[in-house]
Short mmCIF file of C-alpha atoms and ligand atoms in Angstrom, two decimals:
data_model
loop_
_atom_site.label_atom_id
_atom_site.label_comp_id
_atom_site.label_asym_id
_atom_site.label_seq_id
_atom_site.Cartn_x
_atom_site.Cartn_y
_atom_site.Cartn_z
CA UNK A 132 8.81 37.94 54.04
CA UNK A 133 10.29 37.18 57.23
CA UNK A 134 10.80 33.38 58.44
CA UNK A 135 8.88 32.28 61.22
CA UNK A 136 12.51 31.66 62.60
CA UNK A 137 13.74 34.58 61.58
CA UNK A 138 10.72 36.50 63.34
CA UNK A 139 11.45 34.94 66.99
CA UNK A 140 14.91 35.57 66.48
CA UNK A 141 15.06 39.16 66.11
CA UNK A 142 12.67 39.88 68.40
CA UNK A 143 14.83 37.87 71.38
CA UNK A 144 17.81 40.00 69.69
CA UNK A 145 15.49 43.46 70.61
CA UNK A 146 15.12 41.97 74.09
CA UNK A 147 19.13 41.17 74.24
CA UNK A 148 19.66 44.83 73.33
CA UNK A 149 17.15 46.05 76.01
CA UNK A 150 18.84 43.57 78.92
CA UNK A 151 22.33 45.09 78.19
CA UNK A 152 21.03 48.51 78.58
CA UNK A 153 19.45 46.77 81.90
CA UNK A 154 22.68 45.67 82.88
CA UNK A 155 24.79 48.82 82.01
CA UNK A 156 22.08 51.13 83.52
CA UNK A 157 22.70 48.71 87.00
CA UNK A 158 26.48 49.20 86.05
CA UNK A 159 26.31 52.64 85.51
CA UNK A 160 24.51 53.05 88.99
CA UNK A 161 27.02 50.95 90.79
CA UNK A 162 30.00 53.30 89.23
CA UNK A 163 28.24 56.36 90.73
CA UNK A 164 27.53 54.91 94.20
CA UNK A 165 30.91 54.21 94.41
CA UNK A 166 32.76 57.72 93.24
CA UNK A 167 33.06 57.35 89.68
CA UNK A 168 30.81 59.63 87.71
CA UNK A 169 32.65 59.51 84.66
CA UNK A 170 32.16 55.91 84.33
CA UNK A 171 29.19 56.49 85.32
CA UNK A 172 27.90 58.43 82.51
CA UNK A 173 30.35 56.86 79.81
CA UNK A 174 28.68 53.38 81.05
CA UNK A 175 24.70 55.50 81.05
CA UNK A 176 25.62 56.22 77.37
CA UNK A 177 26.07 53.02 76.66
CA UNK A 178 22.70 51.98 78.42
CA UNK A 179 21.51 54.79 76.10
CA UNK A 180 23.05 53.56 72.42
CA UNK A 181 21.55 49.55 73.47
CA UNK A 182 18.06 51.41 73.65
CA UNK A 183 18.97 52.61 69.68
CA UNK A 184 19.88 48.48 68.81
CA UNK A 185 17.08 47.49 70.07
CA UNK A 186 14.99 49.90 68.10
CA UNK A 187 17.07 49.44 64.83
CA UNK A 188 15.55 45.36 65.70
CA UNK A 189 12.08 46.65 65.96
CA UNK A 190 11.86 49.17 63.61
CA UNK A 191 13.13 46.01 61.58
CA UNK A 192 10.81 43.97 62.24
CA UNK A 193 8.04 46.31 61.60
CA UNK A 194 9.20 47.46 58.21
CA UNK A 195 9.57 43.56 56.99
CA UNK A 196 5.94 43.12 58.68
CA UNK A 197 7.34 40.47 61.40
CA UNK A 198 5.33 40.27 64.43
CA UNK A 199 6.69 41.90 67.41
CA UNK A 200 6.11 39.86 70.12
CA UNK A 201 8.56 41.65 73.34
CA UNK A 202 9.58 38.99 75.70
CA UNK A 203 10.87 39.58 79.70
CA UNK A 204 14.41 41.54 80.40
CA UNK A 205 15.62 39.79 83.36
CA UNK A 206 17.25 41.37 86.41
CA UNK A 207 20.45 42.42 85.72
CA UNK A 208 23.50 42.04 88.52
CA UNK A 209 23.74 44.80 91.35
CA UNK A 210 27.66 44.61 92.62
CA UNK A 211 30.80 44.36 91.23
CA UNK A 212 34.26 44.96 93.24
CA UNK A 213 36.01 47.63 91.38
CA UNK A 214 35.56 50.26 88.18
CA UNK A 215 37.82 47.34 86.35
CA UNK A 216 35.71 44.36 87.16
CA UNK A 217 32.90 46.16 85.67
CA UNK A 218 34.52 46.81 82.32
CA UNK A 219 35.42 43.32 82.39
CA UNK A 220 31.90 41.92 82.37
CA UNK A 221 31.19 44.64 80.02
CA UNK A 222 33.56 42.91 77.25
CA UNK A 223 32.68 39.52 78.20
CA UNK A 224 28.94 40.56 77.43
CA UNK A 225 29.83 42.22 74.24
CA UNK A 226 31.66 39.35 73.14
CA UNK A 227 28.40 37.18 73.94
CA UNK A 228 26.42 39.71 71.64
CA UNK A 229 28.72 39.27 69.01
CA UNK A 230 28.01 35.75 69.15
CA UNK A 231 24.27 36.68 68.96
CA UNK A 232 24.83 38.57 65.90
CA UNK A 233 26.93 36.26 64.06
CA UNK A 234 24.10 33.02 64.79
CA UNK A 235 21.97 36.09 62.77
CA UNK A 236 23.65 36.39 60.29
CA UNK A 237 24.25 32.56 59.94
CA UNK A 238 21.06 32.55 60.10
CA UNK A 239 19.81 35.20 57.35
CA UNK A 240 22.44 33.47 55.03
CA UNK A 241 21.12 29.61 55.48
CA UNK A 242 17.72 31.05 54.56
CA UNK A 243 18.59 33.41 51.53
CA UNK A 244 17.29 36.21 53.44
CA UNK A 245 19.37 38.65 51.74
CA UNK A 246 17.43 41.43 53.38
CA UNK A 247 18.41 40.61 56.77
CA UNK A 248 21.69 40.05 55.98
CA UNK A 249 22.21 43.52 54.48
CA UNK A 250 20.56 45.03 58.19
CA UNK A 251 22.45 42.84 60.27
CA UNK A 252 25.70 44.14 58.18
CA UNK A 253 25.63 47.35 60.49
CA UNK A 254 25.71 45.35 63.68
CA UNK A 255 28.83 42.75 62.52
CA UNK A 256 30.51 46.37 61.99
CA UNK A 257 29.10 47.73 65.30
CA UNK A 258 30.07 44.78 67.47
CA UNK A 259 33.96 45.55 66.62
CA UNK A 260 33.45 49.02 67.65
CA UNK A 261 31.91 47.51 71.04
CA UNK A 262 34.50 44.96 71.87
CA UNK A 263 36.68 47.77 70.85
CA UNK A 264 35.53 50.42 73.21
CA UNK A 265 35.30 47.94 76.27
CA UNK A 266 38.67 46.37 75.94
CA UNK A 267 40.15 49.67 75.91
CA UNK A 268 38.85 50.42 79.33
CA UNK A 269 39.60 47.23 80.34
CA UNK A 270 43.49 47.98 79.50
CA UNK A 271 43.56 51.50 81.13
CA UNK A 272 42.45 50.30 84.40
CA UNK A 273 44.40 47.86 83.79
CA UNK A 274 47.65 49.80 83.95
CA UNK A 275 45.97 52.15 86.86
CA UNK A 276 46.43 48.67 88.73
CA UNK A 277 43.89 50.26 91.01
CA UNK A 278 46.03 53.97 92.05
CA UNK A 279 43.90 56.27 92.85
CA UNK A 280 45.76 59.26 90.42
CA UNK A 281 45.67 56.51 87.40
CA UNK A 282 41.64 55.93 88.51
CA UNK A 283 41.24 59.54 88.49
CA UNK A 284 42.30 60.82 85.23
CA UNK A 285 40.70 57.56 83.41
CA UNK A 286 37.36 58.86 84.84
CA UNK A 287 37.57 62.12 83.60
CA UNK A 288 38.72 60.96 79.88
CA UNK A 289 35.67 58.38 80.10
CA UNK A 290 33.11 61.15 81.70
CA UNK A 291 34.43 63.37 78.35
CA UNK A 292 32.25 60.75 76.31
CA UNK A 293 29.32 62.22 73.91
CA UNK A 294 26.80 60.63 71.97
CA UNK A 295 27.07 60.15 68.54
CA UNK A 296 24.71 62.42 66.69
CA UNK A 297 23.07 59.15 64.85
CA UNK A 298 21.83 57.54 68.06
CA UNK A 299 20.86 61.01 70.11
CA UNK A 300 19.02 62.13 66.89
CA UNK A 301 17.24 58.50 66.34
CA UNK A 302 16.40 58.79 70.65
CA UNK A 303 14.94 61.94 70.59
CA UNK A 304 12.99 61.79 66.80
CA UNK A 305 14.82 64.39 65.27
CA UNK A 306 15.02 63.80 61.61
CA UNK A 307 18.50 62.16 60.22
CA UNK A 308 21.02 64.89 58.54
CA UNK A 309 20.84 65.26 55.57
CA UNK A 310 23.74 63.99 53.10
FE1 FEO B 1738 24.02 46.31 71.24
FE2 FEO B 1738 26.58 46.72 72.87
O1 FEO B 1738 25.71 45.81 71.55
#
């Protein structure tokens, strides 16, 4: 059974998932308005695979019979001042998740909660990708240093970006592949 702890910290993690879909859906907006629809939709798939956390959190909670109690998303920001400044609050806010995963884990470990600390395995892993992916656009628009030929061909390679199969089937129901 779920601690009473553990409880009202997953379910702020499901609402941390759904804000940085918030704030990657405003991000992903932004990058259109401003002529960059592969950013766009590399930065809408990543509003997309937040919607997936947060699920894997409630689904969770559900199948360890923790109450789900959803709390408020708040706004997210609305303007940033270039394709680069985005990416860079997109690190800085995976890093910050990171650190919300790792006060889990703490967490699940302090309490014996082996359990939990077997879910929240997939996330530690995840997080690296997610620093991972973020940084690298960082560092490509980066070395554009704002040229409009450099800021072209990034957003192509980032509008080339697909869903992994795992998260598309788990948003649309279909049933996992089998092994
Ligand atoms: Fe759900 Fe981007 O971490």
């Amino acid at each position: 059974m779920l601690s009473k702890k553990m409880t009202g910290t997953l379910n702020a993690q499901v609402a941390a998932e759904l804000y940085s879909s918030y704030l990657y859906m405003s991000m992903s907006a932004w990058l259109q308005n401003e002529g960059h629809p592969g950013a766009a939709k590399w930065m809408g798939l990543q509003a997309r695979e937040e919607v997936f956390h947060a699920g894997k959190f409630y689904n969770y909670l559900l199948d360890r019979g923790g109450a789900v109690r959803l709390g408020a998303i708040e706004a997210p920001p609305a303007k940033w001042k270039s394709p680069l400044e985005v990416f860079e609050a997109a690190y800085a806010h995976e890093q910050k998740v990171t650190a919300l995963i790792g006060n889990l884990m703490t967490l699940a470990k302090s309490e014996g909660d082996h359990a939990s600390e077997i879910f929240l395995q997939w996330f530690v892993s995840e997080q690296v990708e997610e620093e991972a992916g973020t940084l690298e656009v960082v560092q490509k628009y980066k070395l554009a240093a704002g040229q409009g030929p450099g800021l072209f061909i990034i957003d192509q390679e980032l509008g080339a970006r697909t869903l992994s199969a795992e998260v598309k089937n788990a948003l649309t129901g279909a049933p996992p592949a089998a092994d």
